XYZ file of C-alpha atoms in Angstrom:
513
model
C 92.249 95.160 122.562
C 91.257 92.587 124.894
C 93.189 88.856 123.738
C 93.316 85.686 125.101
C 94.976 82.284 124.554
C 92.699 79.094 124.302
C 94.975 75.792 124.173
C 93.623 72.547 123.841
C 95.683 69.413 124.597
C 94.943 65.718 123.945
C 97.456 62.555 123.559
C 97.363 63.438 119.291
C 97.063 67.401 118.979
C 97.190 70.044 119.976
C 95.489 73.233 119.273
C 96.411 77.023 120.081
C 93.678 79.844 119.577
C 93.938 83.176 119.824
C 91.358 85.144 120.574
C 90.576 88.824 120.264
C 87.223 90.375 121.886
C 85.870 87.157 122.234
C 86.633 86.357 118.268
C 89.006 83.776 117.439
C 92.002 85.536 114.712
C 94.478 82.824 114.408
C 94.820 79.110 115.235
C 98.003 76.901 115.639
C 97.816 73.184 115.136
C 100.368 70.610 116.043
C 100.262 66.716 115.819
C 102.121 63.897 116.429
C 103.039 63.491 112.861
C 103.091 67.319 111.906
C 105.776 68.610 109.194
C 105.723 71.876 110.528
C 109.360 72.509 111.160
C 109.824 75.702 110.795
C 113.239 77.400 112.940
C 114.421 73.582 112.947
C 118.399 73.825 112.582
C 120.429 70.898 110.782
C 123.611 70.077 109.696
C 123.014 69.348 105.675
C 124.768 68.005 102.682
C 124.507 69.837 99.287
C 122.758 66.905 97.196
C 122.403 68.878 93.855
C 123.656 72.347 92.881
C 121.589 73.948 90.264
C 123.564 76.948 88.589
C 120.480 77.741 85.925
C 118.061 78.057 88.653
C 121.070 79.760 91.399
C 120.322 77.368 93.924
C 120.516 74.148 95.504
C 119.155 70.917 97.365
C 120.484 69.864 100.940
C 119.469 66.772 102.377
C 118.486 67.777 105.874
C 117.601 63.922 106.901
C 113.685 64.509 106.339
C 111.626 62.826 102.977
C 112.730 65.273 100.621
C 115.406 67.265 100.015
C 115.241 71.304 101.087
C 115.954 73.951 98.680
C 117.991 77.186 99.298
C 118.336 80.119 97.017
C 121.873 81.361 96.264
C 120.780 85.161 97.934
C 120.305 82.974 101.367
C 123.774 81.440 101.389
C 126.312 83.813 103.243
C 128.901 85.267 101.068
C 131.529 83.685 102.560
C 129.559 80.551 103.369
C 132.947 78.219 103.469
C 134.550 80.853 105.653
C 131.752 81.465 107.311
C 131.013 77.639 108.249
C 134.662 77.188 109.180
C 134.518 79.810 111.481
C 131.421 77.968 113.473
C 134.326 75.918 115.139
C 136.658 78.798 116.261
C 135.448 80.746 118.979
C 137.749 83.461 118.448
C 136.880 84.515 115.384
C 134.613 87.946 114.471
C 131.637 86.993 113.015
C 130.810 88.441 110.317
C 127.315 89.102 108.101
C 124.771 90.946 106.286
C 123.802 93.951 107.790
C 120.400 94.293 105.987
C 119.480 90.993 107.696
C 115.650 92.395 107.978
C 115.436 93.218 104.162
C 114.143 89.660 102.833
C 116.204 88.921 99.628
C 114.672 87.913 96.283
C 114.776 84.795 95.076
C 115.905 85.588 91.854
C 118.758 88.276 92.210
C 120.356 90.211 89.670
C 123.707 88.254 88.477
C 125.021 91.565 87.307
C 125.248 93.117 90.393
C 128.649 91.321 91.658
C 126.782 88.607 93.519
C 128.821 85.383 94.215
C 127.228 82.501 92.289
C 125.764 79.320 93.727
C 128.160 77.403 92.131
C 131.325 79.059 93.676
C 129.525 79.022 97.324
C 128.509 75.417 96.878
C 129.747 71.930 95.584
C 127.814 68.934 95.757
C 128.903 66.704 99.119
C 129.374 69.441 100.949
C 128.206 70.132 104.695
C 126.670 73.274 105.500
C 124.433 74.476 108.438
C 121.081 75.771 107.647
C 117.905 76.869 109.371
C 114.461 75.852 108.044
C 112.428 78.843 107.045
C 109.508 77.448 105.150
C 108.414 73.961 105.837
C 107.487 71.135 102.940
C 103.984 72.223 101.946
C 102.136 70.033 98.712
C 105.037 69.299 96.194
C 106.939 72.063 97.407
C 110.081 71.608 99.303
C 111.300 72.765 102.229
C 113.058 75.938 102.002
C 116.503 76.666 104.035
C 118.602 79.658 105.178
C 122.388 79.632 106.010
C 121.548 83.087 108.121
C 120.528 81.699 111.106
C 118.254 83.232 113.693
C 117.413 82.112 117.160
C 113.906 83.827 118.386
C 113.679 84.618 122.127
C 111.048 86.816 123.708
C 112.470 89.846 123.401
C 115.398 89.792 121.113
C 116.066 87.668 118.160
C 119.894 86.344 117.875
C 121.605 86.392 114.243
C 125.009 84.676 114.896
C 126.600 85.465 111.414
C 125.699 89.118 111.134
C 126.853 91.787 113.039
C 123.611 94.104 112.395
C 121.226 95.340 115.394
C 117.843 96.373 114.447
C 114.427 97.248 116.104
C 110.571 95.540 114.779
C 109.132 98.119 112.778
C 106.072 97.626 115.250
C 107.773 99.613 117.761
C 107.214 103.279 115.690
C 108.198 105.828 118.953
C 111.581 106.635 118.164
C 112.868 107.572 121.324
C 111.936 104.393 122.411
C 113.590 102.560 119.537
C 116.773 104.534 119.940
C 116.795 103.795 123.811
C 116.523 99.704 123.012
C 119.126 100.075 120.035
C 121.280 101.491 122.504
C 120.803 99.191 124.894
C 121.751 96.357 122.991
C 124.601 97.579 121.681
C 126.291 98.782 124.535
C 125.215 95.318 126.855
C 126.416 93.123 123.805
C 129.850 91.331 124.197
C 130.647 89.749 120.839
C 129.842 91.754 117.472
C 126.511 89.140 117.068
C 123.736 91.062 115.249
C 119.960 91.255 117.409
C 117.083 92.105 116.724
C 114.472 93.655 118.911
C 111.160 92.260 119.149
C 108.066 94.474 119.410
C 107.349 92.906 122.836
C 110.785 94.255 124.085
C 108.806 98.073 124.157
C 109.110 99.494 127.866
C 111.702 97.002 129.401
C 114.480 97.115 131.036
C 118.421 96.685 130.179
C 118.538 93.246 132.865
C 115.932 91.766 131.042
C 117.147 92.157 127.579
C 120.485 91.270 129.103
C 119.120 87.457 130.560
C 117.984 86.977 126.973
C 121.274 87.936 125.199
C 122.530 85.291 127.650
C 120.027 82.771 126.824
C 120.168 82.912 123.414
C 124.445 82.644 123.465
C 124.086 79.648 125.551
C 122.002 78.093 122.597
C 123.921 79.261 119.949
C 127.216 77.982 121.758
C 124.724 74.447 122.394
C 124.178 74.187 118.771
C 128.269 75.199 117.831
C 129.378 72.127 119.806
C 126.947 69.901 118.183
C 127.694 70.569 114.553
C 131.316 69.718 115.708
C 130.306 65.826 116.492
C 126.951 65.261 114.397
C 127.272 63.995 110.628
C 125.505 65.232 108.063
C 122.177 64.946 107.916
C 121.266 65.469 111.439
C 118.744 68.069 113.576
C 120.969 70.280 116.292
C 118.084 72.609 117.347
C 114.285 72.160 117.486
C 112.003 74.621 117.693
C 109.691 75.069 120.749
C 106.354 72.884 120.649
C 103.086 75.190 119.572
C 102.129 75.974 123.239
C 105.341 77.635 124.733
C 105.857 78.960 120.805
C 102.790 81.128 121.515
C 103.493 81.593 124.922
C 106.790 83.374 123.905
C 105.376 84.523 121.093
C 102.063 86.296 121.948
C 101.591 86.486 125.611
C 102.413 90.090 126.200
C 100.723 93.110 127.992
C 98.155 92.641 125.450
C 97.349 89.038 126.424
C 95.565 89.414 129.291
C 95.154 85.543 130.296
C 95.758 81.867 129.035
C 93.340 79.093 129.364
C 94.779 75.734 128.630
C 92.828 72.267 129.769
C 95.390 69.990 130.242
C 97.370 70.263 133.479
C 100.680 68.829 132.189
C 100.706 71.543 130.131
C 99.798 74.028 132.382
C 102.722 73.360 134.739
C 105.366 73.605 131.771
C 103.773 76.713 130.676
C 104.273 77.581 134.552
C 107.593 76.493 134.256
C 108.613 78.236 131.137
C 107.505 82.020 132.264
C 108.978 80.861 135.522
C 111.874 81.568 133.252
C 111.181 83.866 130.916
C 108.466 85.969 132.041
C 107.662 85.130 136.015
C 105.176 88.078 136.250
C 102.775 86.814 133.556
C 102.550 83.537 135.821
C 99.177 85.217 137.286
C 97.721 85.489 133.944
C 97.217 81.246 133.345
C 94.850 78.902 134.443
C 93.409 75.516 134.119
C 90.448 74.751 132.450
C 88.032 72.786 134.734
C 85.009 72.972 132.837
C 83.048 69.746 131.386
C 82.534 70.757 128.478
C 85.437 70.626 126.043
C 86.963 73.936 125.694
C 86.687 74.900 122.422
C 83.065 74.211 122.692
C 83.171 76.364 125.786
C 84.762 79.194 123.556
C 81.995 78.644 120.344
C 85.304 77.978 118.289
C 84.685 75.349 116.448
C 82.133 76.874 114.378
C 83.962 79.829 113.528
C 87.132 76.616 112.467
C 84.564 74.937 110.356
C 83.465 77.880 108.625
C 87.606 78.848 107.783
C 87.746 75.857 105.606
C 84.644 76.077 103.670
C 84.999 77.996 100.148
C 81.962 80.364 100.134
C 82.117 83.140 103.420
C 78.577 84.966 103.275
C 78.831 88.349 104.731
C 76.418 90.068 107.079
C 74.409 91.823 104.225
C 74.162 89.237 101.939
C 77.392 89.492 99.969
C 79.756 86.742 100.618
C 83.233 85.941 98.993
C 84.636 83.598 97.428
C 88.329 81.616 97.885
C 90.106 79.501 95.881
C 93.046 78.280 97.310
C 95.803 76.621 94.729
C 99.186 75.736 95.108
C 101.157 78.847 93.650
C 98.278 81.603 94.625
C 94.862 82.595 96.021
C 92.217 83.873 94.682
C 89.280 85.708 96.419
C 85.663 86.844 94.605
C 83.457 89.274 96.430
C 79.822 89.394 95.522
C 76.681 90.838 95.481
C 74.741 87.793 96.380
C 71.391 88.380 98.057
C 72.139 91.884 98.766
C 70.450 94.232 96.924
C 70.608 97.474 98.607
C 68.541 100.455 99.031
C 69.540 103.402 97.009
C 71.331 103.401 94.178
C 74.109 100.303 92.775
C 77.125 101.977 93.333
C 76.378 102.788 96.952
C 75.499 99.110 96.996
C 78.712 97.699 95.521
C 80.618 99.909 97.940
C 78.656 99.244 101.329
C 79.855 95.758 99.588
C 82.965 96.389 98.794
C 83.716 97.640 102.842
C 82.185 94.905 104.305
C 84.270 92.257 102.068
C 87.251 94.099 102.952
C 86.936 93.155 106.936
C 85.822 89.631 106.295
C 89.223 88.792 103.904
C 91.681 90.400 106.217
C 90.375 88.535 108.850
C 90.444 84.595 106.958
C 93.508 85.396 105.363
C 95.109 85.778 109.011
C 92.692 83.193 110.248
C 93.058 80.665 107.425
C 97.030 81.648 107.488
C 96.915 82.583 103.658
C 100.186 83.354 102.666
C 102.015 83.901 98.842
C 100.731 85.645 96.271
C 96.889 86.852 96.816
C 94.779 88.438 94.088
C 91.537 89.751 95.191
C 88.353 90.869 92.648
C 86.253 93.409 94.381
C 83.394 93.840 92.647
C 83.867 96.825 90.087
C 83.918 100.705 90.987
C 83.363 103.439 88.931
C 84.143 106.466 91.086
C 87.824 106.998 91.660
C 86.919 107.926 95.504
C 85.333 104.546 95.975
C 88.246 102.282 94.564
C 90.397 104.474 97.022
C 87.817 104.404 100.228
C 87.697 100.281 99.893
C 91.993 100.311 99.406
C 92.815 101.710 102.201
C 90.047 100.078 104.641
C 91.795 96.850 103.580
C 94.985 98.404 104.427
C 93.468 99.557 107.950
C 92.008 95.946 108.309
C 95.616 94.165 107.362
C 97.063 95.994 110.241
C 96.197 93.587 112.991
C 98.095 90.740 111.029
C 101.612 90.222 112.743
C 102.563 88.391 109.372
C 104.173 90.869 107.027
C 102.098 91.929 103.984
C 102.740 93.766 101.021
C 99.577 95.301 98.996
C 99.344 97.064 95.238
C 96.691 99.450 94.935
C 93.465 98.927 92.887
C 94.117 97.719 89.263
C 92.202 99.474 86.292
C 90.630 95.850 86.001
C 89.239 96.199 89.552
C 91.590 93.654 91.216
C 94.148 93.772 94.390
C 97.388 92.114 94.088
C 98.987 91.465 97.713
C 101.369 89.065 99.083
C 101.176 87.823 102.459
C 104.660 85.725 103.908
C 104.498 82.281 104.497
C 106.343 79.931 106.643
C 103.870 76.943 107.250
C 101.361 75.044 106.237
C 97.799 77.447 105.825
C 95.380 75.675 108.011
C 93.095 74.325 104.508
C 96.698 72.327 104.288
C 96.779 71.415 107.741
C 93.346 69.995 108.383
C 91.957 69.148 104.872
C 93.207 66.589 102.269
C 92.265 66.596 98.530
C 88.980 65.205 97.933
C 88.760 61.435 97.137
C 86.348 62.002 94.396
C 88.077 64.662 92.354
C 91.206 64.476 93.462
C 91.110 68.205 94.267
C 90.100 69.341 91.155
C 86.783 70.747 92.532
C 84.540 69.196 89.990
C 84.237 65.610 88.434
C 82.140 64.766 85.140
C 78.750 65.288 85.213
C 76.363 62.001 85.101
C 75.585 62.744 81.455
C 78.746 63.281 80.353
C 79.839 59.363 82.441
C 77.424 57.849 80.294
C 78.375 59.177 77.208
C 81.928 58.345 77.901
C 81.060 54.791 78.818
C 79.130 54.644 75.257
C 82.184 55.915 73.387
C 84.336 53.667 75.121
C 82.473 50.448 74.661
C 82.158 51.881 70.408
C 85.930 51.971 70.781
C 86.476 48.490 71.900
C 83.620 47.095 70.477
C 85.947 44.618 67.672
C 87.163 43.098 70.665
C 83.919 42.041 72.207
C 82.973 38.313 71.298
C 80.401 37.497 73.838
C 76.644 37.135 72.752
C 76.329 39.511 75.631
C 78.244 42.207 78.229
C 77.509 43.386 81.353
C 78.010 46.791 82.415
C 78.900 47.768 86.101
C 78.462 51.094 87.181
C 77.628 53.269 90.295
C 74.340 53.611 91.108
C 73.711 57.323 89.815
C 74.739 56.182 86.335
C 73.157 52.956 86.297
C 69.341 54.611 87.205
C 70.450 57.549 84.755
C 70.905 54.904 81.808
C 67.789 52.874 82.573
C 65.745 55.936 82.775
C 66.866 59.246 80.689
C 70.165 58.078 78.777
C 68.237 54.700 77.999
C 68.861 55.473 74.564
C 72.640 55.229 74.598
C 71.847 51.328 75.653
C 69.712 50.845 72.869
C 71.954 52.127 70.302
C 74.694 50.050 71.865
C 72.523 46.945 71.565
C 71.756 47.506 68.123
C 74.898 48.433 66.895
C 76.726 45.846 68.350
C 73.939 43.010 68.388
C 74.423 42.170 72.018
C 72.500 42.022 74.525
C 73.956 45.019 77.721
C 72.417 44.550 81.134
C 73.256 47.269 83.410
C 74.310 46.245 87.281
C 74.752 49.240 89.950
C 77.973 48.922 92.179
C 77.707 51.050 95.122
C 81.444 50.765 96.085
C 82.581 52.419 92.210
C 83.634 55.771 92.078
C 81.317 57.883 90.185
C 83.017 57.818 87.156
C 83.902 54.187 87.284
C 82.409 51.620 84.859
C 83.694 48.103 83.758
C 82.471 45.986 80.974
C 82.300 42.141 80.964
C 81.663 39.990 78.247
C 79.470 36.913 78.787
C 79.644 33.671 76.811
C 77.016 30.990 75.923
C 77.131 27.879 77.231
């Protein structure tokens, strides 16, 4: 498959597409004021330890405080942060480093308790593994990993694993091997899918690399207080450039020439053969213009995706989960409905997997397909969405087809999706979607004014109100003011204010002179 890397750089953001055949399937943002901080490491104090929930707050020195689950505090954490200041010692870890724990483990099992791991005022180092996003928190690790481009460094375990993207086995034993026998401390690695094919100097400059910043990071937790940041993750551009410029990346584009010389610089590094594969952009026209990207970015953030038939789906994005609604729409189909609903079905199935990596969905996902009868079709349309979900490097897990027609899936999530990034709640509705509609304003303004009406002393009142209401009770709810007028024996004149809210009114009383 034929990808490329689109960045765009200006004084206040910068942007990071990837395309693939000419289609753009993910898109990194990063401004001057971003939160994304994901990979930061700090030195922490335990604000609050929460024994009914197993888990904890650490001020980290950013707005608010980070949370960290008991299962993602080492065992041995006071040993094991003691031990960050002798070199000597073995380190020591969880070899099932790759398994992701839950949240909420089993206290029966012989797990240590938060409680005995952590006391309030205590320092601890920690790694940020999901950034701040809404009213959520940030969310911390004590197991700390430092990515490179081929091997990823786990100072306090001792296990060595290979991606799961890597599948030839040979080839999976030869890197294990590898590592193991060029490693000279008992440091756990993992290998990264881009690590399939090279050599053992390669992966040994890494292992290097990646002990020099671990050692960098050792010597300042000795001499920083608590809070304070020791390591910062790379910036978005040589994040993807590490990340994603492999054999499959076939060139980088990038339009600011800064940039372009520390992305030079970097590989100069890190990768010196893949220098060939950048260059500057020296069109006129902006570059993501250039590309047709910003259409295909506009349409990412809207709620209603119609599909080439007719279909389209719908998704609702909330705080704890997503939901996504396929439909019929215009499509009506030319043989019989459940050949429709299918050919429906299929084509909905290529346009989620593709915004939920696009839109960078992540949590808890519940899809409604529209309904199947035949057992063959539910089965056909499950695992086309499992083909589709392939291409997403983020790691998904998906439950087959309920018997009420819907897909549960969960999709991991360490930033901000890009709805979060680049959209704010709407100053209307506040992000509820919907506000009152204009006849139910007026009646509310007519109950209220009932409700208040003993204190009114004025011979008169004035009522100001947005436009929309105030030509809505002149004209069709005209009979509200009437009522009001004879009810009360005042006299209501109506004034429009365009600067009020939709739903805001205020009532004056006026006095004779």
């Amino acid at each position: 498959m034929f990808k490329k890397l689109i960045i765009n750089v200006n004084e206040h953001e910068t942007r990071v597409a990837l395309l693939e055949e000419g289609t753009i399937a993910e898109l990194f943002i990063e401004r001057m004021d971003d939160s994304e901080i994901t990979g930061n490491v700090y030195k922490g104090k335990v604000q609050r330890v929460l024994p009914g929930m197993q888990a904890a707050f650490v001020d980290i020195g950013i707005n608010q405080a980070a949370f960290i689950y008991v299962n993602d505090v080492l065992g041995n954490h006071v040993r094991e942060f003691e031990r960050l200041f002798d070199q000597n010692a073995d380190a020591k870890g969880d070899s099932d480093y790759e398994e992701k724990p839950s949240p909420f483990p089993d206290f029966n099992d012989g797990i240590e308790h938060i409680e005995d791991l952590l006391t309030e005022g205590q320092e601890i180092l920690v790694q940020m593994v999901k950034s701040p996003l809404g009213t959520k928190g940030a969310r911390v690790t004590s197991r700390i990993s430092l990515p490179g481009k081929f091997l990823v460094l786990m100072p306090t375990s001792s296990h060595i694993g290979v991606s799961r993207r890597i599948e030839d086995e040979a080839e999976r034993n030869r890197l294990k091997s590898i590592v193991e026998s060029i490693r000279r401390d008992n440091q756990g690695y993992i290998v990264r899918t881009a690590a399939e094919g090279i050599g053992e100097e390669k992966l040994a400059n890494e292992m290097v690399f990646l002990k020099k910043l671990w050692d960098n990071i050792q010597k300042k937790l000795k001499t920083s207080s608590a809070p304070s940041l020791l390591h910062q993750e790379l910036n978005v551009i040589l994040r993807a450039v590490r990340d994603l410029m492999t054999h499959e990346v076939e060139s980088l584009v990038i339009d600011n020439r800064s940039a372009y010389e520390s992305v030079l610089s970097f590989l100069e590094i890190l990768m010196p053969g893949l220098k060939s594969a950048v260059e500057p952009y020296e069109g006129v026209e902006p570059i993501f213009d250039a590309y047709n990207l910003e259409g295909d970015i506009s349409r990412a953030l809207k709620r209603k995706v119609w599909l080439k038939s007719g279909g389209y789906i719908v998704i609702e994005q909330t705080e704890a989960l997503v939901a996504i609604d396929v439909n019929t729409g215009r499509y009506v189909g030319k043989h019989n409905p459940e050949e429709t609903i299918l050919k429906t079905n299929l084509e909905a199935v290529k346009e989620i997997a593709y915004q939920i990596r696009l839109r960078d969905i992540g949590g808890i996902i519940i899809i409604d397909f529209i309904d199947m009868e035949k057992k063959s079709h539910q089965e056909k349309v499950f695992n086309a969405f499992q083909e589709a979900l392939k291409k997403d490097r983020s790691k998904t897990h998906i439950l087959p087809i309920s018997e009420l027609g819907l897909v549960q899936m969960t999709r991991k999530r360490t930033r901000k999706s890009l709805a979060h990034s680049l959209c704010e709640p709407c100053l209307y509705c506040d992000g509820e979607g919907q506000l009152l509609s204009r006849q139910s304003i007026c009646y509310t303004i007519y109950r209220d004014i009932l409700r208040g009406a003993h204190d009114i002393v004025g011979v008169r009142m004035t009522l100001r109100v947005n436009p929309e209401i105030a030509e809505l009770l002149h004209g069709e709810e005209n009979h509200l003011i009437r009522s009001l007028e004879t009810r009360l024996q005042k006299q209501v004149e109506i004034y429009p204010n365009p600067q009020f809210h939709m739903e805001k009114f205020d009532v004056l009383e006026m006095m004779e002179h």
